[in-house]
XYZ file of C-alpha atoms in Angstrom:
750
model
C 18.935 -0.198 14.492
C 19.879 -1.204 17.996
C 22.060 1.081 20.105
C 21.942 -0.585 23.525
C 23.468 -3.675 25.078
C 20.634 -4.787 27.286
C 18.940 -2.329 29.624
C 21.987 -0.873 31.343
C 24.663 -0.370 28.712
C 25.249 1.012 25.248
C 26.757 -1.143 22.538
C 30.457 -0.828 21.925
C 31.234 2.271 19.869
C 27.875 3.975 20.588
C 27.633 7.308 22.387
C 24.093 8.460 23.190
C 22.700 11.782 24.395
C 19.124 11.938 25.680
C 16.869 14.962 26.114
C 16.956 15.145 29.904
C 15.916 18.550 31.176
C 13.887 21.426 29.725
C 15.914 24.636 29.688
C 13.589 26.888 27.717
C 10.162 26.728 26.052
C 8.760 29.154 23.503
C 5.120 29.222 22.466
C 3.590 30.953 19.488
C -0.105 30.845 18.749
C 0.258 27.567 16.881
C 3.790 26.314 17.573
C 5.882 25.061 20.409
C 9.676 24.994 20.627
C 11.577 23.470 23.538
C 15.293 23.272 24.211
C 16.424 20.249 26.163
C 19.786 19.704 27.783
C 21.198 16.207 27.619
C 22.230 16.202 31.274
C 21.019 17.699 34.539
C 22.103 21.330 34.824
C 22.987 22.087 38.452
C 25.310 25.057 37.933
C 26.191 27.483 35.184
C 29.264 25.528 34.189
C 27.056 22.595 33.246
C 25.794 24.571 30.243
C 29.250 24.607 28.668
C 30.640 22.023 26.255
C 27.271 20.284 26.107
C 24.672 19.963 23.316
C 20.998 20.858 23.277
C 18.262 18.973 21.475
C 15.753 21.314 19.870
C 12.180 20.025 19.914
C 9.681 21.749 17.632
C 5.978 20.897 17.435
C 3.200 22.067 15.147
C 0.167 20.577 13.428
C 0.415 20.080 9.652
C -3.272 19.085 9.588
C -6.182 18.827 11.994
C -5.663 15.903 14.357
C -1.984 15.484 13.405
C 0.877 16.735 15.563
C 4.400 16.921 14.153
C 7.453 16.718 16.401
C 10.906 17.532 15.027
C 14.038 16.633 16.988
C 17.208 18.425 15.896
C 20.803 18.285 17.039
C 22.745 20.475 14.584
C 20.424 22.570 12.417
C 23.017 23.664 9.875
C 23.007 20.569 7.697
C 21.888 21.457 4.184
C 18.552 19.852 3.294
C 19.010 18.431 -0.154
C 15.720 16.586 -0.479
C 13.697 14.865 -1.549
C 10.889 15.258 0.973
C 7.574 13.504 1.039
C 4.936 15.518 -0.755
C 2.132 16.173 1.732
C -0.842 17.384 -0.311
C -3.041 17.537 2.781
C -0.674 19.665 4.866
C -1.519 23.204 5.907
C -0.448 25.917 3.489
C 2.955 27.542 3.972
C 3.186 30.340 6.472
C 3.274 33.921 5.258
C 7.058 34.130 5.652
C 7.432 31.107 3.375
C 9.862 29.405 5.733
C 7.666 26.767 7.331
C 4.278 25.149 6.853
C 1.289 26.561 8.616
C -0.192 24.856 11.629
C -3.674 23.692 12.529
C -2.994 23.973 16.259
C -3.471 26.095 19.360
C -1.124 26.381 22.323
C -1.471 27.208 25.992
C 0.464 27.063 29.241
C -1.027 25.766 32.449
C 1.255 25.891 35.463
C 4.477 24.154 34.525
C 2.991 22.407 31.500
C 2.831 23.593 27.897
C 0.259 22.131 25.530
C -0.288 22.103 21.795
C -3.701 20.896 20.645
C -4.975 19.996 17.187
C -8.477 18.605 16.948
C -8.799 15.615 19.281
C -5.040 15.347 19.897
C -2.927 17.166 22.486
C 0.815 17.227 23.035
C 1.810 17.925 26.644
C 5.322 19.029 27.647
C 6.674 20.030 31.092
C 8.174 23.524 31.003
C 10.388 22.785 33.986
C 12.334 19.774 35.143
C 12.563 16.394 33.450
C 11.930 16.271 29.739
C 9.065 14.203 28.331
C 6.284 14.293 25.758
C 2.774 12.922 26.190
C 0.141 12.581 23.478
C -3.429 12.645 24.782
C -6.749 11.936 23.119
C -9.814 14.125 23.427
C -10.792 12.513 26.701
C -7.394 13.126 28.287
C -6.204 9.526 27.953
C -2.487 9.175 27.242
C -2.145 7.403 23.890
C 1.627 7.212 23.930
C 4.581 9.119 25.351
C 8.254 9.825 24.813
C 9.872 9.076 28.153
C 13.393 9.503 29.574
C 15.120 8.003 26.497
C 12.470 8.995 23.990
C 14.229 11.956 22.332
C 17.923 11.497 21.606
C 20.843 11.385 19.261
C 23.616 8.835 19.045
C 27.056 9.004 17.483
C 29.053 5.946 16.502
C 32.768 5.422 16.327
C 32.431 5.118 12.549
C 31.494 8.807 12.488
C 27.785 8.358 11.785
C 25.155 10.442 13.550
C 21.658 9.140 14.309
C 18.547 10.842 15.625
C 16.498 8.496 17.790
C 12.942 8.599 19.126
C 10.976 6.192 21.285
C 7.238 6.098 21.882
C 5.763 3.917 24.609
C 3.765 0.763 23.996
C 0.878 0.051 26.344
C 0.077 -3.359 27.772
C -1.564 -5.411 25.032
C -0.969 -2.730 22.384
C -0.283 -4.065 18.893
C 1.507 -2.352 16.018
C 0.611 -2.794 12.340
C 1.587 -1.503 8.914
C 5.058 -0.227 7.893
C 4.318 -1.056 4.275
C 3.815 -4.373 2.547
C 5.617 -6.672 4.953
C 5.563 -10.436 4.642
C 6.775 -11.077 8.184
C 4.160 -11.585 10.946
C 1.202 -9.241 10.652
C 1.589 -7.921 14.204
C 4.908 -6.087 14.144
C 5.642 -6.277 17.883
C 9.057 -7.826 18.448
C 10.342 -7.074 14.954
C 13.154 -4.959 13.565
C 11.906 -3.249 10.396
C 14.147 -1.235 8.112
C 12.342 1.063 5.699
C 14.518 0.400 2.667
C 13.330 -0.586 -0.804
C 14.512 -4.010 -1.947
C 13.707 -6.536 -4.638
C 13.579 -9.426 -2.216
C 10.503 -11.475 -3.099
C 7.781 -12.182 -0.567
C 9.499 -14.632 1.750
C 11.965 -12.450 3.658
C 12.078 -9.342 5.824
C 12.741 -7.232 2.718
C 9.886 -5.399 1.043
C 9.045 -3.678 -2.233
C 6.731 -1.167 -0.573
C 8.286 0.483 2.466
C 6.175 3.022 4.326
C 7.402 4.662 7.569
C 3.913 4.682 9.058
C 2.464 2.387 11.685
C -1.003 2.074 13.128
C -1.555 1.226 16.783
C -4.435 -0.780 18.184
C -4.821 2.020 20.768
C -6.287 4.312 18.130
C -3.412 6.423 16.815
C -0.775 6.263 14.114
C 2.818 7.429 13.723
C 4.360 8.636 10.454
C 8.104 9.283 10.320
C 8.475 12.112 7.829
C 11.788 10.972 6.371
C 12.006 9.397 2.882
C 15.369 7.723 3.487
C 16.195 4.722 5.616
C 14.201 4.625 8.836
C 15.018 1.830 11.246
C 12.193 0.667 13.513
C 12.610 -1.432 16.619
C 9.047 -2.419 17.499
C 9.363 -3.633 21.069
C 12.490 -5.433 19.909
C 15.224 -3.417 21.654
C 13.360 -1.625 24.424
C 10.482 -4.060 24.696
C 7.993 -1.460 25.935
C 8.822 1.058 23.198
C 8.583 1.590 19.471
C 11.956 3.059 18.567
C 12.744 4.685 15.229
C 15.975 6.245 14.084
C 17.509 7.923 11.050
C 21.098 8.685 10.143
C 20.680 12.435 10.085
C 20.858 15.555 12.234
C 17.091 15.835 12.575
C 14.088 13.559 12.719
C 10.436 14.496 12.331
C 7.507 12.296 13.213
C 3.760 12.869 13.101
C 1.360 11.423 15.647
C -2.001 10.906 13.949
C -5.205 10.921 15.990
C -8.078 8.435 15.863
C -10.001 7.538 17.858
C -10.727 4.576 15.551
C -8.264 2.929 13.164
C -10.437 4.133 10.282
C -10.095 7.702 11.563
C -6.326 7.296 11.725
C -6.145 6.082 8.128
C -8.477 8.851 6.982
C -6.253 11.523 8.517
C -3.035 9.910 7.310
C -4.185 9.473 3.706
C -5.715 12.955 3.640
C -2.242 14.214 4.573
C -0.130 12.044 2.253
C -2.627 11.691 -0.599
C -5.887 9.842 -1.142
C -5.916 7.011 -3.680
C -7.282 7.687 -7.125
C -10.393 5.718 -8.093
C -9.432 2.953 -10.539
C -11.714 2.424 -13.530
C -14.444 -0.157 -13.102
C -13.059 -2.325 -15.905
C -9.839 -2.837 -13.953
C -11.707 -4.865 -11.303
C -12.288 -7.697 -13.782
C -9.921 -10.593 -14.447
C -6.482 -9.821 -15.906
C -4.628 -12.528 -17.835
C -0.893 -12.365 -18.549
C 1.423 -13.993 -21.046
C 3.546 -14.850 -17.985
C 7.212 -13.842 -17.934
C 9.710 -16.132 -19.675
C 7.176 -18.321 -21.464
C 7.063 -18.442 -25.260
C 4.270 -16.390 -26.790
C 3.218 -14.534 -29.909
C -0.097 -13.223 -31.210
C -1.325 -16.750 -31.938
C -0.573 -17.769 -28.336
C -2.288 -14.698 -26.962
C -5.340 -15.203 -29.172
C -5.572 -18.852 -28.148
C -5.593 -17.778 -24.493
C -8.223 -15.114 -25.026
C -10.455 -17.347 -27.148
C -9.954 -20.228 -24.748
C -11.237 -18.127 -21.862
C -14.283 -17.064 -23.884
C -15.019 -20.622 -25.019
C -14.993 -21.770 -21.405
C -17.241 -18.973 -20.209
C -14.579 -17.188 -18.128
C -15.008 -13.443 -18.664
C -11.725 -11.647 -19.261
C -11.287 -7.886 -18.882
C -7.593 -7.129 -19.395
C -4.801 -8.835 -21.297
C -1.269 -8.128 -20.096
C 1.930 -8.466 -22.135
C 4.895 -9.124 -19.881
C 8.579 -8.275 -20.506
C 9.248 -10.112 -23.756
C 6.848 -8.018 -25.800
C 10.095 -6.080 -26.263
C 13.299 -7.497 -27.723
C 15.761 -9.290 -25.481
C 18.540 -7.164 -23.963
C 16.618 -3.977 -24.868
C 14.327 -3.312 -21.925
C 12.868 -0.827 -21.785
C 12.898 0.625 -25.301
C 9.094 0.521 -25.663
C 9.245 -1.100 -29.090
C 7.461 -4.340 -29.897
C 9.699 -7.203 -30.956
C 9.068 -7.229 -34.722
C 10.032 -10.892 -35.018
C 7.259 -11.890 -32.618
C 4.712 -9.080 -32.985
C 5.067 -7.740 -36.525
C 1.725 -5.903 -36.417
C 1.246 -4.561 -32.873
C -1.376 -1.955 -33.788
C -3.424 -4.512 -35.648
C -3.042 -7.085 -32.863
C -4.157 -4.604 -30.223
C -7.146 -3.615 -32.351
C -8.101 -7.260 -32.794
C -7.878 -7.897 -29.048
C -9.853 -4.787 -28.222
C -12.544 -5.903 -30.670
C -13.015 -8.829 -28.293
C -13.824 -6.373 -25.489
C -10.405 -6.354 -23.820
C -8.220 -3.642 -22.352
C -4.474 -3.905 -22.913
C -1.645 -3.566 -20.388
C 2.081 -3.781 -21.116
C 5.084 -4.266 -18.834
C 7.643 -1.491 -18.387
C 10.411 -0.518 -16.005
C 12.521 2.631 -15.462
C 15.774 1.048 -16.643
C 17.236 1.558 -20.124
C 19.459 -1.207 -21.492
C 22.639 -0.208 -23.317
C 21.787 -2.232 -26.461
C 18.574 -0.315 -27.150
C 18.385 2.852 -29.211
C 16.924 4.753 -26.275
C 20.193 4.384 -24.392
C 22.067 6.493 -26.936
C 19.309 9.090 -26.945
C 19.061 9.300 -23.163
C 22.852 9.390 -22.752
C 23.203 12.175 -25.305
C 20.551 14.315 -23.639
C 21.721 13.698 -20.074
C 18.580 11.863 -18.930
C 20.300 9.188 -16.826
C 21.575 9.133 -13.268
C 25.321 9.767 -13.062
C 28.214 8.861 -10.814
C 30.202 11.429 -8.860
C 32.766 11.420 -11.705
C 30.109 12.417 -14.210
C 29.808 8.998 -15.846
C 26.466 7.337 -16.469
C 25.755 4.881 -13.671
C 25.387 1.370 -15.131
C 25.408 -2.278 -14.165
C 24.470 -5.641 -15.654
C 21.954 -6.833 -13.107
C 18.632 -7.403 -14.858
C 19.611 -5.798 -18.192
C 23.051 -5.593 -19.749
C 24.570 -2.165 -19.184
C 21.319 -0.722 -17.941
C 21.062 2.940 -16.950
C 18.512 4.555 -14.661
C 16.140 7.291 -15.843
C 16.580 10.408 -13.684
C 13.035 11.467 -12.850
C 14.346 14.461 -10.886
C 15.079 15.957 -14.320
C 11.807 17.332 -15.757
C 13.107 16.910 -19.294
C 13.968 13.256 -18.661
C 10.507 12.681 -17.210
C 8.856 14.274 -20.245
C 11.078 12.192 -22.540
C 10.086 8.967 -20.765
C 6.415 9.925 -20.826
C 6.677 10.687 -24.523
C 7.774 7.130 -25.247
C 4.811 5.779 -23.300
C 2.480 8.165 -25.093
C 3.348 6.403 -28.320
C 2.137 3.122 -26.845
C -1.096 4.747 -25.725
C -1.546 5.862 -29.306
C -1.314 2.218 -30.355
C -4.213 1.376 -28.046
C -2.480 0.396 -24.799
C -4.672 1.208 -21.769
C -2.377 0.742 -18.778
C 1.136 -0.091 -17.641
C 2.637 -2.574 -15.257
C 5.275 -0.375 -13.621
C 7.665 -3.039 -12.453
C 10.855 -2.531 -10.406
C 11.962 0.835 -9.023
C 13.612 -0.672 -5.933
C 17.214 -1.229 -7.058
C 18.317 2.389 -6.813
C 21.998 3.093 -6.076
C 23.216 5.481 -3.404
C 26.630 6.257 -4.910
C 25.201 8.550 -7.601
C 24.437 12.174 -8.395
C 20.875 13.274 -9.173
C 19.966 16.063 -11.583
C 18.302 18.175 -8.886
C 21.012 17.529 -6.285
C 18.891 15.198 -4.174
C 20.494 13.233 -1.361
C 21.079 9.720 -2.803
C 20.189 8.037 0.483
C 16.857 9.859 0.652
C 16.187 9.220 -3.034
C 16.662 5.440 -2.762
C 13.169 4.902 -1.360
C 11.572 7.927 -2.991
C 12.528 7.085 -6.585
C 9.551 4.780 -7.013
C 7.201 7.641 -6.158
C 8.531 9.787 -9.006
C 8.448 6.811 -11.378
C 4.859 5.797 -10.694
C 3.729 9.418 -10.551
C 5.156 10.107 -14.007
C 3.357 7.137 -15.559
C 0.066 7.644 -13.710
C -0.138 11.349 -14.503
C 0.480 10.627 -18.192
C -2.403 8.138 -18.173
C -4.687 10.709 -16.553
C -3.680 13.330 -19.115
C -4.232 11.013 -22.065
C -7.162 8.915 -20.876
C -8.823 11.258 -18.378
C -9.269 11.145 -14.622
C -10.848 7.882 -13.551
C -9.363 5.920 -16.455
C -5.783 5.681 -15.214
C -4.539 2.461 -13.652
C -1.119 0.976 -12.975
C -0.023 -2.460 -11.856
C 2.862 -1.268 -9.688
C 5.277 -3.264 -7.557
C 7.218 -0.668 -5.562
C 5.945 2.235 -3.470
C 6.565 4.405 -0.454
C 4.471 6.859 1.548
C 2.071 8.663 -0.770
C 2.271 5.948 -3.400
C -1.324 5.001 -2.645
C -2.340 7.896 -4.907
C -1.352 5.815 -7.960
C -3.160 2.463 -7.802
C -3.068 -0.464 -8.274
C -0.195 -2.259 -6.496
C 0.522 -5.958 -6.570
C 2.428 -8.137 -4.143
C 5.533 -9.017 -6.145
C 7.328 -12.286 -6.763
C 5.909 -15.042 -4.582
C 6.345 -18.800 -4.807
C 3.605 -21.155 -5.929
C 2.717 -22.630 -2.552
C 0.158 -22.333 0.208
C 2.793 -20.756 2.431
C 3.472 -18.061 -0.170
C -0.242 -17.499 -0.576
C -0.486 -16.794 3.159
C 2.581 -14.548 3.192
C 1.144 -12.597 0.269
C -2.015 -11.976 2.252
C 0.014 -10.798 5.253
C 1.765 -8.347 2.970
C -1.527 -7.063 1.614
C -3.026 -6.618 5.073
C 0.032 -4.663 6.242
C -0.105 -2.518 3.107
C -3.779 -1.754 3.629
C -2.969 -0.460 7.121
C -0.308 1.749 5.530
C -2.891 3.744 3.557
C -3.144 1.699 0.334
C -6.712 1.216 -0.862
C -6.200 -1.301 -3.694
C -4.000 -4.384 -3.848
C -3.504 -7.525 -5.889
C -1.197 -10.548 -6.193
C -0.236 -13.208 -8.719
C -2.948 -15.863 -8.670
C -1.233 -19.227 -8.316
C 2.067 -17.648 -7.355
C 4.839 -16.335 -9.595
C 7.870 -18.581 -9.136
C 7.478 -22.213 -10.099
C 4.308 -23.914 -11.242
C 1.560 -24.439 -8.664
C 0.016 -27.825 -8.266
C -3.680 -27.784 -9.179
C -4.748 -27.633 -5.529
C -2.756 -24.484 -4.839
C -3.948 -22.878 -8.065
C -7.631 -23.556 -7.398
C -7.487 -22.287 -3.815
C -5.593 -19.197 -4.975
C -8.228 -18.526 -7.652
C -10.933 -18.005 -5.042
C -8.659 -15.737 -2.984
C -7.498 -13.759 -6.009
C -10.968 -13.172 -7.358
C -12.084 -11.921 -3.957
C -9.319 -9.318 -3.877
C -9.716 -5.765 -5.082
C -7.891 -6.619 -8.314
C -7.296 -10.029 -9.856
C -4.493 -11.173 -12.157
C -3.374 -14.548 -13.515
C 0.410 -14.323 -13.900
C 3.448 -16.555 -13.549
C 7.136 -16.743 -14.321
C 8.088 -19.724 -16.457
C 4.665 -21.331 -16.938
C 1.272 -20.214 -18.179
C -1.603 -19.440 -15.830
C -4.586 -20.175 -18.061
C -6.950 -22.251 -15.891
C -7.169 -25.287 -18.201
C -3.484 -25.927 -17.644
C -4.586 -27.044 -14.159
C -7.574 -29.191 -15.088
C -11.240 -28.758 -15.835
C -12.128 -28.160 -12.191
C -9.816 -25.127 -12.224
C -11.795 -23.825 -15.205
C -15.020 -24.215 -13.220
C -13.550 -22.430 -10.201
C -12.233 -19.564 -12.339
C -15.595 -19.172 -14.033
C -17.564 -19.284 -10.768
C -15.545 -16.688 -8.906
C -14.987 -14.339 -11.845
C -18.720 -14.167 -12.433
C -19.392 -13.815 -8.708
C -17.017 -10.843 -8.552
C -18.852 -9.207 -11.431
C -22.157 -9.593 -9.604
C -20.559 -8.009 -6.539
C -19.390 -4.937 -8.450
C -22.182 -2.537 -7.311
C -21.101 -3.324 -3.743
C -17.369 -3.588 -4.425
C -17.152 -0.372 -6.419
C -18.961 1.352 -3.589
C -16.140 0.197 -1.299
C -13.659 1.473 -3.892
C -15.313 4.891 -3.855
C -15.040 4.874 -0.065
C -11.313 4.111 -0.339
C -10.916 6.952 -2.820
C -12.734 9.442 -0.599
C -11.673 8.387 2.893
C -8.563 6.215 2.603
C -10.288 3.189 4.154
C -9.085 0.269 1.982
C -11.261 -2.097 -0.002
C -9.522 -5.132 1.538
C -9.661 -4.579 5.287
C -8.035 -6.334 8.204
C -10.664 -7.155 10.812
C -9.023 -4.571 13.067
C -10.564 -1.759 10.990
C -14.165 -2.849 11.470
C -13.830 -4.419 14.924
C -11.171 -2.421 16.804
C -12.532 -3.386 20.226
C -12.294 -7.126 19.535
C -8.879 -8.361 20.798
C -8.880 -11.333 18.434
C -9.717 -9.180 15.417
C -6.519 -7.213 16.030
C -4.251 -10.192 15.380
C -6.044 -12.295 12.736
C -3.927 -12.461 9.571
C -5.425 -15.255 7.424
C -8.672 -13.528 6.544
C -10.005 -10.081 5.761
C -13.084 -8.039 4.984
C -13.796 -7.162 1.366
C -15.544 -3.855 1.870
C -17.433 -3.377 5.129
C -19.734 -6.411 5.028
C -18.039 -9.421 3.400
C -15.665 -11.615 5.410
C -13.284 -13.705 3.281
C -11.255 -16.580 4.717
C -9.051 -18.090 1.985
C -8.325 -21.793 2.214
C -4.620 -22.557 2.587
C -4.816 -26.356 2.567
C -5.074 -29.077 -0.046
C -7.822 -30.931 1.827
C -9.965 -27.807 2.229
C -9.818 -27.535 6.007
C -9.926 -23.924 7.107
C -9.985 -22.373 10.562
C -11.346 -18.867 10.734
C -12.691 -16.328 13.202
C -15.979 -14.459 13.128
C -16.579 -11.388 15.301
C -19.749 -10.879 17.293
C -23.071 -11.456 15.577
C -24.598 -13.768 13.013
C -22.796 -14.231 9.716
C -24.367 -15.826 6.647
C -22.532 -17.634 3.868
C -23.044 -15.828 0.578
C -22.539 -19.139 -1.213
C -24.729 -21.518 0.824
C -26.969 -19.414 3.081
C -25.730 -21.252 6.178
C -25.052 -19.172 9.282
C -22.365 -19.054 11.945
C -22.234 -16.944 15.081
C -19.474 -15.131 16.900
C -17.331 -14.155 18.522
C -15.917 -17.596 17.890
C -13.469 -19.660 15.876
C -14.902 -22.102 13.361
C -13.340 -25.005 11.512
C -14.826 -26.201 8.223
C -13.881 -28.188 5.134
C -14.554 -26.668 1.718
C -14.380 -27.934 -1.829
C -12.395 -26.031 -4.418
C -15.493 -24.120 -5.509
C -16.099 -22.777 -2.010
C -14.563 -20.951 0.934
C -15.886 -19.075 3.965
C -17.459 -15.984 2.352
C -19.702 -14.501 4.984
C -22.072 -11.556 5.033
C -22.372 -9.422 8.129
C -25.651 -9.383 10.020
C -27.833 -6.457 8.937
C -25.974 -5.872 5.685
C -27.761 -5.103 2.453
C -25.697 -6.264 -0.518
C -26.273 -4.626 -3.874
C -25.745 -7.329 -6.506
C -25.691 -6.775 -10.247
C -27.544 -9.001 -12.650
C -24.833 -8.991 -15.348
C -22.051 -11.415 -14.450
C -20.282 -11.130 -17.807
C -18.266 -7.971 -17.112
C -17.214 -5.736 -14.201
C -18.344 -2.491 -15.808
C -21.862 -3.394 -16.826
C -25.077 -1.460 -16.232
C -25.320 -2.119 -12.509
C -28.845 -0.741 -12.063
C -30.286 -3.068 -14.688
C -31.915 -5.826 -12.661
C -30.199 -4.828 -9.405
C -30.851 -7.152 -6.482
C -30.903 -5.846 -2.914
C -30.111 -8.855 -0.753
C -31.064 -8.142 2.848
C -29.292 -10.183 5.524
C -31.632 -10.014 8.486
C -31.429 -13.205 10.552
C -34.303 -13.997 12.854
C -34.089 -12.043 16.069
C -31.793 -9.387 14.635
C -34.412 -6.708 15.249
C -35.593 -3.745 13.227
C -33.098 -1.667 11.318
C -32.606 0.946 8.636
C -29.781 0.713 6.097
C -28.927 3.129 3.310
C -27.312 1.587 0.243
C -25.651 3.749 -2.401
C -24.814 2.328 -5.812
C -22.206 4.359 -7.713
C -21.895 4.847 -11.418
C -18.617 4.169 -13.226
C -17.243 7.610 -12.288
C -17.883 7.102 -8.569
C -20.829 9.486 -8.500
C -24.088 8.335 -6.925
C -26.282 6.482 -9.429
C -29.035 5.487 -7.004
C -29.752 5.416 -3.284
C -31.917 2.855 -1.510
C -33.130 3.217 2.068
C -33.991 -0.270 3.299
C -36.167 -0.417 6.411
C -37.190 -3.505 8.326
C -39.943 -3.136 10.894
C -41.849 -5.961 12.478
C -40.608 -8.474 9.957
C -41.645 -6.335 6.992
C -39.063 -4.842 4.623
C -39.712 -1.733 2.573
C -37.423 0.295 0.318
C -37.425 4.002 -0.492
C -35.327 4.932 -3.517
C -34.596 7.880 -5.791
C -34.507 5.817 -8.984
C -37.279 4.489 -11.185
C -35.122 1.619 -12.427
C -36.600 -1.777 -11.491
C -34.941 -3.791 -8.753
C -35.673 -6.822 -6.621
C -35.415 -7.413 -2.878
C -34.373 -10.751 -1.391
C -34.528 -11.253 2.365
C -32.103 -13.859 3.692
C -32.746 -15.301 7.136
């Protein structure tokens, strides 16, 4: 939200007050509180009829400093608040969280330090905040207009903060955003919306950004947060909330990986998805006609063509029309759901079904939920309803524990039929003119609702299937939602442009703490031409999770020609061979928060070009993927410093440099980093095979790359270490030391 009219003036109807002068500072052992006047105080009379801004600082975790700006402290806090599982335990008095910080005063400066991060505040004179790294370098600062509140003639009250942008500094993240990857110059509102992938709206809104200078900022407010990223004050990132207080966390690096590790440790590390979920998912598509015969023809058709399939997904119309979600199979189309599921599982498949948190009036569950008080209500006590999406639909109130248990109980019945996972669609269209069971603030609940929804479903899966076997295919999320993977990119068009915007969204999401991400191969809306579909196949099967899904047309590869079948087969089997490596990257995401699909910024933070590249990514630490976004196969991509070797052809390219190539549909730039040792499985028929059986260690050691030692860990299906290999190259000779007696082979490339 913009408050100013250029540099000199405020917009009409805006009245702003800025923290101007420190009047008092109080230090405890681990906390700092400052009181700032909003004008220069030259005489006692200046203290009358004038507000103070209270500035409180503590450290909720090591390397994270929280700053809270407050105007009037008496506003009742109705919730919800972000759950912060990694925050320090509550203080003994129970009133505030503990702090992982120390404080000190030196001259006229007060400091609060947590790990490698220090907050510096003058105790006299002009107000300002500086955040310093371990070496004393200023990472960012809140200057003369950096801590403020603004009132508008409409009666609204906004807390406003600004943090400085350095020369050349780039800003990333803020959820799954389809606008340009570098957020500088953009206005970003953190507000859940079902807006597709081709606008400024987003399904996954996260008030966290990562800076190329090696720090991050998390605004600890679940409601609407408005960011102006160098778009109002061009040298500042401004963020504001309509509230009486605003809290933000500055998260230390020094590297982008360190920032993500600290942020996800605070807001929740992602669960480890089961190995089977990394295989190919096939959907019925949305509005297409299908029954068990259709589904079986798809499944058998994939097998006949040698395309391994891991998961079959039933989209919306597995239930009866006008009755979503009642969790009952349409008896006219699927008269024997238990038998059908058993027959599909006998073919080696897992089963996923579509759900949402809305209950249509026509279904029997509406009467049950209405009778028990499980739906969100209006201020008059009526059930909130509308006809968008489903006729007369109501919204399950997940702030009511009984409603949550009721909803979970319906899903439990499906698990008993053999269902393995759920596509948790929607969760964005949440009204603000309602009353929640627990009294939550409707504005704060609008974004947060999806967290309760996905949490309820994921926790049920863990309870019923066990930790490590739970997986969602979720569309909406907010901060902390990374704990409940997997998320997919929503409703995109079937075009090269939509393919590129989907990737931008995934890269932004990965820099918002999400370790696993997918998208609809071929696009959702419309029917892709064969060229788009084949190019998207390679991209989709080199993503953490891979799903064939559309809206009004099928996505089985033979619908797009025999070459599409060949491409699907090639890249599905390649992904299976990569699983010992890829699941290792998944374990890293689970333990550290570093995502499986990585913008180049994460691995090459000192490379200025790597900070802005948005048409390629790293799959794990060592594989560079550059999807092809053209019909004719021409692709322009960037490689950082070093020698990179094509996994598909063995050809090499060097960097730092841009390269332009032309690729057939069965190819794309898929490059291995110099010095990497890829662990490749022998079984290309499934993602969850016996990875140590016939394991190949492929050593990428181009001539002249020198001696090196690399340690490769291959996980088992639980994420535990199955085997470790220390690969040493000295004087052109390669030797391996391992803790397993299982046979393996070594291939030296280069």
